[in-house]
Short mmCIF file of C-alpha atoms and ligand atoms in Angstrom, two decimals:
data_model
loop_
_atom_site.label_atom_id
_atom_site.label_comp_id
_atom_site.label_asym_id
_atom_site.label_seq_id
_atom_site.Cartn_x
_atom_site.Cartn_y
_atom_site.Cartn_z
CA UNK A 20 -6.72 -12.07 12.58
CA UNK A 21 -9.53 -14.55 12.64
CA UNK A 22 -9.59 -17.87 10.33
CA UNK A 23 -12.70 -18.70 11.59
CA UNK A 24 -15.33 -19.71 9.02
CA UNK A 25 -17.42 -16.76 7.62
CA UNK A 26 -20.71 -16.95 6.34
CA UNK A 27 -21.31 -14.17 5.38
CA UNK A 28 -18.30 -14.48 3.41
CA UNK A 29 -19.59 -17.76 1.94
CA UNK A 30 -22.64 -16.02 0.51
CA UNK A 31 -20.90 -12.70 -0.96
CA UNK A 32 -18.82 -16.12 -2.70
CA UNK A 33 -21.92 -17.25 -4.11
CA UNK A 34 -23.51 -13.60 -5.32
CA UNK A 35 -20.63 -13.05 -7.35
CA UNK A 36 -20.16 -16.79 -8.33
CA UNK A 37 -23.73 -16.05 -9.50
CA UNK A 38 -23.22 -13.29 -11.10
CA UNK A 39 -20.23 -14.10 -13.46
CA UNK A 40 -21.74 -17.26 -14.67
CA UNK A 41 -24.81 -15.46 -15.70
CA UNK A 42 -23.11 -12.45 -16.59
CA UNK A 43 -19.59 -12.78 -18.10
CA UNK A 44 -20.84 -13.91 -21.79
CA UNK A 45 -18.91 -17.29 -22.94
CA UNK A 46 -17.26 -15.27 -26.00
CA UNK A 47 -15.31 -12.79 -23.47
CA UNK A 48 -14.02 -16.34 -20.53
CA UNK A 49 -11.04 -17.71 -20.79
CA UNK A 50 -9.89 -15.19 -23.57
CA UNK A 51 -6.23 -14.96 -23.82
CA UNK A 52 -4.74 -12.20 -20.93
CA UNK A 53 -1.85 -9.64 -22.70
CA UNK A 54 0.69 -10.52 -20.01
CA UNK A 55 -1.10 -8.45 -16.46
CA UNK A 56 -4.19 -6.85 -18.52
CA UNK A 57 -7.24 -7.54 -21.28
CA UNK A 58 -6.97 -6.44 -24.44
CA UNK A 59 -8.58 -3.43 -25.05
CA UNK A 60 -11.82 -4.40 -26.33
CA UNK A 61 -12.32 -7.25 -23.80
CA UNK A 62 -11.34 -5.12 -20.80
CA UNK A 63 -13.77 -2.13 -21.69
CA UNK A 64 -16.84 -4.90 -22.15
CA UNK A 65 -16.51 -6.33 -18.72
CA UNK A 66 -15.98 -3.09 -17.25
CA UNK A 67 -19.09 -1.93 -18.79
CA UNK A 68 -21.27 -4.85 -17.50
CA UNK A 69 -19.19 -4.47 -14.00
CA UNK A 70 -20.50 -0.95 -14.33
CA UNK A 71 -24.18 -1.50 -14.79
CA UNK A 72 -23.99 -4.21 -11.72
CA UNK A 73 -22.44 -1.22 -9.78
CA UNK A 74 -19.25 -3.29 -8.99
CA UNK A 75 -17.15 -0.82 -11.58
CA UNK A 76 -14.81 -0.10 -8.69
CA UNK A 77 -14.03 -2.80 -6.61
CA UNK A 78 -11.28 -1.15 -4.50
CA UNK A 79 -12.71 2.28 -3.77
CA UNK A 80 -15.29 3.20 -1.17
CA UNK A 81 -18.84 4.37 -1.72
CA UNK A 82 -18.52 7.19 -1.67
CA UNK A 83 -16.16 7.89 -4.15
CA UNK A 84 -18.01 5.72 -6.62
CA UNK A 85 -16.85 2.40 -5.52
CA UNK A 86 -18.62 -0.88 -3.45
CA UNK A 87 -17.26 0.07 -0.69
CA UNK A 88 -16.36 -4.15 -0.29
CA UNK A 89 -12.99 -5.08 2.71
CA UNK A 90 -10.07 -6.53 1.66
CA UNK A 91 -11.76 -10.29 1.94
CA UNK A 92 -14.19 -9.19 -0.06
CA UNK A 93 -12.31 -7.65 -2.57
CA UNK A 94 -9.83 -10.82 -2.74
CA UNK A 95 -13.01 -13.05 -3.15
CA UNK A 96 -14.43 -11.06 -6.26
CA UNK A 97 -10.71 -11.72 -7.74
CA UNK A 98 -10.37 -14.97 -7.42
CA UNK A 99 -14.00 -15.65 -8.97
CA UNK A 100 -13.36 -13.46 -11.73
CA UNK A 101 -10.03 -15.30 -12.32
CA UNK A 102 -11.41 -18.76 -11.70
CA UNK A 103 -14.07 -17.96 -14.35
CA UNK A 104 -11.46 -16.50 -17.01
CA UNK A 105 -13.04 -13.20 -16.52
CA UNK A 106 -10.95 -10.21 -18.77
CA UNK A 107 -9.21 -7.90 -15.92
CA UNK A 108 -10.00 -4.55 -15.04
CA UNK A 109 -7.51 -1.61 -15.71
CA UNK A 110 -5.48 -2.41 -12.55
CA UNK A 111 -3.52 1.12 -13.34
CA UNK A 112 -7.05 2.97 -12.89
CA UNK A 113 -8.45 1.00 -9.95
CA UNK A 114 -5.48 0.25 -7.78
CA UNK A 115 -3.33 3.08 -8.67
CA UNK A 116 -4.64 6.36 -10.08
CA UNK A 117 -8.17 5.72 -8.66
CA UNK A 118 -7.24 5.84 -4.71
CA UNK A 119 -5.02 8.92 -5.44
CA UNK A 120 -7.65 10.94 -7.37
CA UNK A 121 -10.07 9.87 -4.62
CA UNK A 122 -7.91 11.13 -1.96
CA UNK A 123 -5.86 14.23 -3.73
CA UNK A 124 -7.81 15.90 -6.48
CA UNK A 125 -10.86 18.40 -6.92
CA UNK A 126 -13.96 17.87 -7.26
CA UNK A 127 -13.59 18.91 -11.21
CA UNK A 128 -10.72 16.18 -12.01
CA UNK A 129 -12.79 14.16 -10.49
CA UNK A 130 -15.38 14.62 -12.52
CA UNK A 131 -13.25 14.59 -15.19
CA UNK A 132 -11.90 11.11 -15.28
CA UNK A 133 -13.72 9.03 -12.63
CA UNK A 134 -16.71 8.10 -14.98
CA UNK A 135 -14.59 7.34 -17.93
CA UNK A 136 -12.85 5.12 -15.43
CA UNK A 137 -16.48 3.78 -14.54
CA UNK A 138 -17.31 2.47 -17.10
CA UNK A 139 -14.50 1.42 -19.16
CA UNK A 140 -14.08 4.39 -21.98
CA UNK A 141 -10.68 5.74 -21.02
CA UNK A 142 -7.71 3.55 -20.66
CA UNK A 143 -4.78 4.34 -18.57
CA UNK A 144 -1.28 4.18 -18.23
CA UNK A 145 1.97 4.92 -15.73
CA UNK A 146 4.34 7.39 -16.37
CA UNK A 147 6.74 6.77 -13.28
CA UNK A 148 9.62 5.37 -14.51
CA UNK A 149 12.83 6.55 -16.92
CA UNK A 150 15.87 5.33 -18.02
CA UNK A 151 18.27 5.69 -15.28
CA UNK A 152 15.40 6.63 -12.46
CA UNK A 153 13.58 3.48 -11.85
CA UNK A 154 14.15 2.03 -8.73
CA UNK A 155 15.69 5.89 -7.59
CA UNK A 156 12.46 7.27 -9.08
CA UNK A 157 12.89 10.15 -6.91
CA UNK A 158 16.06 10.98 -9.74
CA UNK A 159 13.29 11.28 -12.28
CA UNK A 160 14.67 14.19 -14.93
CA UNK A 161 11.17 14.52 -17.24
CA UNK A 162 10.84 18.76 -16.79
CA UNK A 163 7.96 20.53 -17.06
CA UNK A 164 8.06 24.21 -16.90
CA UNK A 165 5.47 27.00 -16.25
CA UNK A 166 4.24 28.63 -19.51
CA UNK A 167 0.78 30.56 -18.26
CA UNK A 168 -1.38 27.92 -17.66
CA UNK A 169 0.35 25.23 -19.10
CA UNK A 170 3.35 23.13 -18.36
CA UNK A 171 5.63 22.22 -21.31
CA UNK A 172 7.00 18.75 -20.90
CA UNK A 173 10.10 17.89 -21.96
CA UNK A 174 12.24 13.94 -21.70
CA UNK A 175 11.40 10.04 -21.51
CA UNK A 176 9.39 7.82 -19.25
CA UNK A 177 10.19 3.80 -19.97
CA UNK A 178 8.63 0.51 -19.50
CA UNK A 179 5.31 2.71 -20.03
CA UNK A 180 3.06 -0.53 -19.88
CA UNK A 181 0.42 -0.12 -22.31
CA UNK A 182 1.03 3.15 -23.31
CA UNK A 183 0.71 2.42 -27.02
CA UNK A 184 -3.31 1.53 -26.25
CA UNK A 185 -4.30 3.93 -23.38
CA UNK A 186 -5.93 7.17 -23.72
CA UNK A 187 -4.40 8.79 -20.47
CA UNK A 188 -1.26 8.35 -18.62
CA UNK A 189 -0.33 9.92 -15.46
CA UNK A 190 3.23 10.98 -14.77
CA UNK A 191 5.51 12.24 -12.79
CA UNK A 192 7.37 15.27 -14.04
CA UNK A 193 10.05 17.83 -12.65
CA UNK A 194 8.69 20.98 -11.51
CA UNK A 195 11.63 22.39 -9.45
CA UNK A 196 15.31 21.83 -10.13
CA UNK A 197 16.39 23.39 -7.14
CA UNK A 198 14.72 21.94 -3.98
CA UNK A 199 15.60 18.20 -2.58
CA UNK A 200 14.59 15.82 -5.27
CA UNK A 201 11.74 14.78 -3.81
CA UNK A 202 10.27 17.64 -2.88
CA UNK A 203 10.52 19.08 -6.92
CA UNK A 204 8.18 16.51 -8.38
CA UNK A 205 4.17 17.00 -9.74
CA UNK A 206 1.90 14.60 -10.98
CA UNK A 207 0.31 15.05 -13.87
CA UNK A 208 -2.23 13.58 -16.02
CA UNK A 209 -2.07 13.72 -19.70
CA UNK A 210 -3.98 13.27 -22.61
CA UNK A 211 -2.31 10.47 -24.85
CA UNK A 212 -3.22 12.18 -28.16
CA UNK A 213 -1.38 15.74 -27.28
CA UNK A 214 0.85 16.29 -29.50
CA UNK A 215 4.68 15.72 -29.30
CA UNK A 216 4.00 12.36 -27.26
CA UNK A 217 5.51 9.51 -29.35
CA UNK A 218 4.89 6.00 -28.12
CA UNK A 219 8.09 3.44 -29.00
CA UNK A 220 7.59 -0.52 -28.65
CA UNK A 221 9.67 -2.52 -26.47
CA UNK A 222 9.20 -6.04 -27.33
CA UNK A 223 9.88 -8.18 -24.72
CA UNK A 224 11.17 -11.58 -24.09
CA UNK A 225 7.97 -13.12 -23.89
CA UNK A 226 7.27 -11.96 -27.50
CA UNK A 227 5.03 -9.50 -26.91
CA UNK A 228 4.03 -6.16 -27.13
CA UNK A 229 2.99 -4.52 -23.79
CA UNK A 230 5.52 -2.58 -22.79
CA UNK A 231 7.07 1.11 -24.39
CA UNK A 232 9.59 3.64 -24.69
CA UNK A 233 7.54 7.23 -24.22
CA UNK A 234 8.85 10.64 -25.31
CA UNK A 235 7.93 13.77 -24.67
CA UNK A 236 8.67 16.79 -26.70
CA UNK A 237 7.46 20.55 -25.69
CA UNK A 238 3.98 18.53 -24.88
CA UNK A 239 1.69 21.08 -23.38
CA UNK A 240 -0.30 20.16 -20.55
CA UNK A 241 -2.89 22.74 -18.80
CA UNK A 242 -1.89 23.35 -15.20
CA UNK A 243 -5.29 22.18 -14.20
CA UNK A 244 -4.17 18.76 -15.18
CA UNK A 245 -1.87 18.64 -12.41
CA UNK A 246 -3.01 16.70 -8.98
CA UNK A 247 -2.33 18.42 -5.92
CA UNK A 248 0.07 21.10 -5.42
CA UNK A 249 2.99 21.61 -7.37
CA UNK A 250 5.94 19.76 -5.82
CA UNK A 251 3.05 17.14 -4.09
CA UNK A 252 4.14 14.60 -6.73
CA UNK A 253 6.37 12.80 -3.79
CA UNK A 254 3.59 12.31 -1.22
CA UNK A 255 0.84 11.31 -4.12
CA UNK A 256 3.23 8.66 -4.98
CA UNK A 257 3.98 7.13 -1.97
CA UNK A 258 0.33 7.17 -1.17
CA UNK A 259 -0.53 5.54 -4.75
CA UNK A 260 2.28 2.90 -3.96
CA UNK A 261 1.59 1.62 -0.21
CA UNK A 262 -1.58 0.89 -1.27
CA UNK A 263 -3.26 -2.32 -1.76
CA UNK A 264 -1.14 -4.47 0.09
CA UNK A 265 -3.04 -7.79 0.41
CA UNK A 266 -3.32 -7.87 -3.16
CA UNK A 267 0.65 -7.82 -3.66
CA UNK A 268 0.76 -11.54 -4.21
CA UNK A 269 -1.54 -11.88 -6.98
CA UNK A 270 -3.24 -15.11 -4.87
CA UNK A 271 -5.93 -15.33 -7.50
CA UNK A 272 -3.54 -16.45 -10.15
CA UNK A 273 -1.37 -18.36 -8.06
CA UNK A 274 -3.92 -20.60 -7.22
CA UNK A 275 -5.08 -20.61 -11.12
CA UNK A 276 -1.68 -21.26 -12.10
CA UNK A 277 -1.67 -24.41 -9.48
CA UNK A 278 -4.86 -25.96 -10.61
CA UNK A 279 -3.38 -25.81 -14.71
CA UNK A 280 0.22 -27.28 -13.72
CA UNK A 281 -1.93 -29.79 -11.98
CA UNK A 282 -4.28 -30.19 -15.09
CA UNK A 283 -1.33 -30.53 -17.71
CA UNK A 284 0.48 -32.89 -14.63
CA UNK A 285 -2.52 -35.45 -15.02
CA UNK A 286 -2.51 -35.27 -18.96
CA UNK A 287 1.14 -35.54 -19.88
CA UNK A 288 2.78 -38.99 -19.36
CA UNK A 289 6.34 -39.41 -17.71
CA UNK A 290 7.21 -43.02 -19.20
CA UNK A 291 4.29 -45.49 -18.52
CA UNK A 292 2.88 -43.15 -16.02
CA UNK A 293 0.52 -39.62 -15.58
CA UNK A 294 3.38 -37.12 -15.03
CA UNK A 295 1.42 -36.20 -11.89
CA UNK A 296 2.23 -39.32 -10.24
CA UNK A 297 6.09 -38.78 -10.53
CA UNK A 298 7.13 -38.30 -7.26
CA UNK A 299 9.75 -35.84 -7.85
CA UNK A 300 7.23 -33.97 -10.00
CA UNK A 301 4.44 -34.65 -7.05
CA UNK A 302 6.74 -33.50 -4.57
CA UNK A 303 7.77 -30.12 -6.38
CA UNK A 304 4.25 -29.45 -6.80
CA UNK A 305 2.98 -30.58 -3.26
CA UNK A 306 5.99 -27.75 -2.19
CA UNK A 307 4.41 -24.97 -4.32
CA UNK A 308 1.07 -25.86 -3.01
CA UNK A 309 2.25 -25.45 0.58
CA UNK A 310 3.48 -22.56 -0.31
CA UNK A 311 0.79 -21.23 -2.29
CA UNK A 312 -1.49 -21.80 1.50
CA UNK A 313 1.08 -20.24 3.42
CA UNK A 314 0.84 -16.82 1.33
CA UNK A 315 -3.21 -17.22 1.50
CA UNK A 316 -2.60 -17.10 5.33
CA UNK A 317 -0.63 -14.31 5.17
CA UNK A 318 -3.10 -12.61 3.04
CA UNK A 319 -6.11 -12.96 5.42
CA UNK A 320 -3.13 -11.60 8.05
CA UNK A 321 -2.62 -8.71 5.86
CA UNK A 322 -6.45 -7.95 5.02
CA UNK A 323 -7.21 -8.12 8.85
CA UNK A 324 -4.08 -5.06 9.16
CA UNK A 325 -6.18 -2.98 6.61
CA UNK A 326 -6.27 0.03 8.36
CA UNK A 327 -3.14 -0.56 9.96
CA UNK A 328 -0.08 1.65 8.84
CA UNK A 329 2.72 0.67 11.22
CA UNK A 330 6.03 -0.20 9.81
CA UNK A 331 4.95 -4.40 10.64
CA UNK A 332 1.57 -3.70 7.70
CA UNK A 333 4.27 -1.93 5.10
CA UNK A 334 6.62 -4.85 5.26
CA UNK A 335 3.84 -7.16 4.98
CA UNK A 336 3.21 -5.99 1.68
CA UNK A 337 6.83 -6.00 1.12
CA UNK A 338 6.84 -9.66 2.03
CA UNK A 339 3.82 -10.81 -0.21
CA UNK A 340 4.89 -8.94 -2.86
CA UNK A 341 8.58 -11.19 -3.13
CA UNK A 342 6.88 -14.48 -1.85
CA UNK A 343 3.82 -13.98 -4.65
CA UNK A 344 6.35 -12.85 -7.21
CA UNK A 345 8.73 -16.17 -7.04
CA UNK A 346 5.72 -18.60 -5.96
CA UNK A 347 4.58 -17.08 -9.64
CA UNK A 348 8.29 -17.90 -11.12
CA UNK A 349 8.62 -21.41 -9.66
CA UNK A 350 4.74 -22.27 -10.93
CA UNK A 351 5.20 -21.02 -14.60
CA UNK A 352 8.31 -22.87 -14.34
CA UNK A 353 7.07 -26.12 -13.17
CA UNK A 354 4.06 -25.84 -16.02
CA UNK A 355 6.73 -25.28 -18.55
CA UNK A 356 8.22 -28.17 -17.50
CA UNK A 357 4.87 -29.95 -17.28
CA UNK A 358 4.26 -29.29 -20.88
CA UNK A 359 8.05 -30.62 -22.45
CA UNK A 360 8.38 -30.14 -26.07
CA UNK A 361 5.33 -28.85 -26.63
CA UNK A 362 6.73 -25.64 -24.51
CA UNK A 363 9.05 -25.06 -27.14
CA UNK A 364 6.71 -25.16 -30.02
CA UNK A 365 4.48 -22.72 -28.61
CA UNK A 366 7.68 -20.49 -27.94
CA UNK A 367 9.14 -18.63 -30.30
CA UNK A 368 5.49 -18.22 -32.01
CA UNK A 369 4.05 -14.91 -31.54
CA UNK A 370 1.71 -15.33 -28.59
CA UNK A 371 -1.94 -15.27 -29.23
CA UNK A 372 -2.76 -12.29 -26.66
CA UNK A 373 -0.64 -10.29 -28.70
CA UNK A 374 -2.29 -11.25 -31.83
CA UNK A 375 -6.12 -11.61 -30.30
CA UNK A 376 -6.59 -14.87 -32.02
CA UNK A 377 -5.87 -18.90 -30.96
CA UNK A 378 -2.82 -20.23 -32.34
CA UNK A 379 -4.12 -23.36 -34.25
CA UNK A 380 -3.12 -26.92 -32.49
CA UNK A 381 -1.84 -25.51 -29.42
CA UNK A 382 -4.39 -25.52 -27.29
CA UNK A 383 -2.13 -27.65 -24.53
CA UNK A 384 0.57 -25.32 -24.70
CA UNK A 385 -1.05 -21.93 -25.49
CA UNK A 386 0.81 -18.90 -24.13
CA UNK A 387 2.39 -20.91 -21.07
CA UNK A 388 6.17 -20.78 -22.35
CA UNK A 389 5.32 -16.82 -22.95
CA UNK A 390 3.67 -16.44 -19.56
CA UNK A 391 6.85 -18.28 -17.84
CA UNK A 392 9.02 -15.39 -19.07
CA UNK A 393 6.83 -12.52 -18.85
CA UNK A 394 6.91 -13.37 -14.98
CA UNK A 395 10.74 -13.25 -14.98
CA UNK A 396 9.97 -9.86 -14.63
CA UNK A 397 7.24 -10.09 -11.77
CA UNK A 398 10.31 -9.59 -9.51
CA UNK A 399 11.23 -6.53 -11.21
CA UNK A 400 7.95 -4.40 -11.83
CA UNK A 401 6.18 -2.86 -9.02
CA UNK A 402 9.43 -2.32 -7.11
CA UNK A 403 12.36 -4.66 -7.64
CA UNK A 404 12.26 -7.40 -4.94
CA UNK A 405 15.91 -6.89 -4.17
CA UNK A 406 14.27 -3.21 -3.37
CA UNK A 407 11.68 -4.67 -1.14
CA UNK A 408 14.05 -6.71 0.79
CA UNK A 409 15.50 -3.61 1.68
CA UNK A 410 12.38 -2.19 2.75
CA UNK A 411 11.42 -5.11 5.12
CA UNK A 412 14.88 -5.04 6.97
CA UNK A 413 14.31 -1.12 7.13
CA UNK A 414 10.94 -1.48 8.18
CA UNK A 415 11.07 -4.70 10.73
CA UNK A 416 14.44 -4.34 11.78
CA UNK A 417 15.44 -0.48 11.42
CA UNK A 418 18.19 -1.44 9.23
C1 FAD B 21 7.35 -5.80 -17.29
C2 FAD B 21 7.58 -4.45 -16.69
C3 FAD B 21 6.55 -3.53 -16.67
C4 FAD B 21 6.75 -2.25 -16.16
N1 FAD B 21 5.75 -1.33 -16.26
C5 FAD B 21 5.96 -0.06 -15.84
C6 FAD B 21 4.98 0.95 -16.04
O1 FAD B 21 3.90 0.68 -16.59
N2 FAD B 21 5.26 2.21 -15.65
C7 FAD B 21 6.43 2.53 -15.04
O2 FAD B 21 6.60 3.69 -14.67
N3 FAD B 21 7.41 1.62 -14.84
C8 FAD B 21 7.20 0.33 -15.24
N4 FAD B 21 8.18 -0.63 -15.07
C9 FAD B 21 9.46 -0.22 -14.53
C10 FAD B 21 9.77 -0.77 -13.16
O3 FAD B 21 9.05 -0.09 -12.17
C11 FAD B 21 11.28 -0.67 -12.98
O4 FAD B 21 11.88 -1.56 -13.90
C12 FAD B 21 11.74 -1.04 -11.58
O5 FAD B 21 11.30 -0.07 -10.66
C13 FAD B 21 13.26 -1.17 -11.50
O6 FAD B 21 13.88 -0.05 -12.01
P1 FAD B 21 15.04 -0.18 -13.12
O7 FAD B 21 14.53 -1.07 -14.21
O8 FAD B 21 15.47 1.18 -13.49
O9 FAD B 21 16.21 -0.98 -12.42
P2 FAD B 21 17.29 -0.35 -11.42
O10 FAD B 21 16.63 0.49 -10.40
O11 FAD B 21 18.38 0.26 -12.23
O12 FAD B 21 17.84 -1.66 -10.72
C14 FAD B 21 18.86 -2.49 -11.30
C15 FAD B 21 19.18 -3.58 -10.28
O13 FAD B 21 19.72 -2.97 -9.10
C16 FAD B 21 18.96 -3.38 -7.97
N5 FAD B 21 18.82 -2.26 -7.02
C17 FAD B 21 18.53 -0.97 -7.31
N6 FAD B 21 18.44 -0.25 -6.19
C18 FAD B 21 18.66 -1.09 -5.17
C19 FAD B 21 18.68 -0.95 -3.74
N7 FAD B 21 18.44 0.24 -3.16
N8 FAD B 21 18.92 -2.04 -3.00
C20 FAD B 21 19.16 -3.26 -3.58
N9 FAD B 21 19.15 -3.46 -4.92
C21 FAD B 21 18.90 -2.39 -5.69
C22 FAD B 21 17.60 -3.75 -8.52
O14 FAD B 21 16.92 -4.66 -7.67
C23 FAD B 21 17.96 -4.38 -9.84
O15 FAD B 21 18.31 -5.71 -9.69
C24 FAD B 21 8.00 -1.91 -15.59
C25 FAD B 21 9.03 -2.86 -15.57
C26 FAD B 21 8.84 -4.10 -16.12
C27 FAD B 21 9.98 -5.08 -16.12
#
């Protein structure tokens, strides 16, 4: 690991500084985020001008399509994009489905779906989890049997984020009954519109709409859909999900999430004084800005591990992932706080990223009290943190 000043860092900081301000038009900054991802429209624009930069990728390598950028690299983009209020990519395509197509399917499924995923036209979605098999995924009981050369899919994913606006999702499915549980699972990808897919809402406590029930009922999916070999669906996952450590903390938005509890700090007044001059309200902040440094340390430690797979870079993850996720709870907290009453009468309104337009005269407030409970479940999504404790003392200590 090396914290010594990098210029050439500096400048790639600057090119893409450069390029969102002249770039990212002012009518698509700053637009309200649907709890992790764009709206639809949003997301597919900046993906297309990403695209024609040749920065549609920023995760893969060259030569699957990608800029080929390291982890530094990759964590600088971010954190411009964010700074700037840049819509987000399709995190499930880049960081998820993208690495394992890159690394586990032909040449046609390749074809297939990389250049949709290019340049924004086809929106995806993850079908890992059901009720009952979530953090056992390896239970999962969604069966789909051999009919020529189709599967027929049969049962219910959950928590399908996004499913209700994605044109793809990829799933897991049960091919074999009678092997070790692991060992019977495919992955699949599937076309949204076959029929017998239904899409349920789940609204959630932030008031929004993101996340769904999915059912599927004798869907028929062509064998040729299916990534690797049948009964690879164990070893695609694992892949899919130990990747992309240093970006488990979500740094990026920490640090945005500082600089607005420090913005509404300095505007609200606690008695005769700015809020931000409170000292138990300096020194709670001053705590989750310490904090906030120490995980950007252990991010540069984690990009500098990159191609590193011993048990220490897995747990590292492991670690960001419950440090990020509860430095994320305490600062949405702390800006809910920040914002008193007004908190409460932006919450119970329906928030504005659901709807796609401003709520009027709550500009101070808008989406914060929403944002403060969508990240309740930061801790449980991508592997509850209880979950990753368990992986750290497995990994670190061979518990
Ligand atoms: C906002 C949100 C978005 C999501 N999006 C998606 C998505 O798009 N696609 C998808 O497939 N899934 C998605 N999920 C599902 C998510 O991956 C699961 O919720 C998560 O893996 C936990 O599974 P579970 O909900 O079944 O809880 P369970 O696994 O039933 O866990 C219940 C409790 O038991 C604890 N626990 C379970 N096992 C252990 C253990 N071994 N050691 C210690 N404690 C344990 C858990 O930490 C938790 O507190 C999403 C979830 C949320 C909340």
């Amino acid at each position: 690991m090396d914290f010594q000043h990098d210029a050439g860092l500096d400048a790639f900081r600057e090119e893409v500084r450069a390029f969102v301000r002249e770039d990212l038009p002012p009518d698509l900054a700053n637009k309200p985020v649907g709890s992790v991802r764009s709206m639809r429209p949003d997301l597919a624009r900046w993906q297309q001008i990403l695209n024609r930069k040749g920065w549609g990728a920023p995760y893969w390598a060259k030569a699957d399509g990608g800029t080929g950028w390291s982890v530094l690299q990759r964590l600088v983009f971010d954190e411009e994009c964010v700074a700037a209020g840049a819509p987000t990519q399709d995190g499930f395509a880049q960081k998820l489905l993208g690495p394992a197509l890159n690394a586990f399917a032909s040449a046609e499924q390749k074809a297939e779906h990389v250049p949709h995923i290019l340049d924004g036209s086809r929106l995806w979605c993850q079908g890992f989890s059901e009720p009952g098999s979530g953090s056992d995924l390896a239970s999962l009981r969604t069966r789909a049997e051999r009919d020529g050369d189709f599967y027929v899919v049969n049962g219910q994913k959950t928590w399908t984020s996004y499913a209700h606006e994605s044109d793809w999702i990829f799933m897991l499915v049960r091919t074999d009954a009678t092997v070790k549980k692991q060992a019977g699972i495919s992955f699949l990808l599937v076309d949204m519109k076959t029929p017998g897919i239904t899409v349920r809402p789940i609204r959630s406590i932030d008031d929004c709409h993101h996340l769904n029930e999915t059912f599927f009922d004798n869907v028929r999916v062509p064998v040729a859909n299916r990534i690797g070999a049948e009964g690879d669906g164990w070893t695609i996952t694992k892949f899919l999900l130990n990747n992309e450590h240093a970006s488990a903390a979500d740094l990026p938005i920490l640090r945005r999430g500082l600089s607005r509890v420090r913005t509404l700090a300095a505007a609200q007044r606690a008695g005769r004084e700015p809020l931000i001059a409170q000292p138990a309200f300096a020194l709670r902040l001053a705590r989750l800005d310490a904090e906030v440094n120490a995980i950007a340390m252990m991010v540069q430690r984690v990009a500098a591990m990159e191609s590193d797979h011993s048990p220490l870079a897995h747990a590292m993850g492991s670690i960001l992932k419950v440090r990020g996720t509860e430095a994320q709870q305490r600062i949405t907290e702390l800006m809910t706080e920040a914002l008193g009453d007004y908190a409460a009468v932006a919450y119970p309104e329906p928030h504005d990223a659901c709807l796609g337009e401003p709520l009027p005269q709550q500009d101070v407030g808008r989406g914060i009290a929403n944002d403060m409970f969508f990240r309740r479940a930061s801790s449980i999504y991508g592997g509850t943190n209880e979950v990753q404790r368990g992986i750290i003392a497995k990994m670190l200590f061979q518990l």
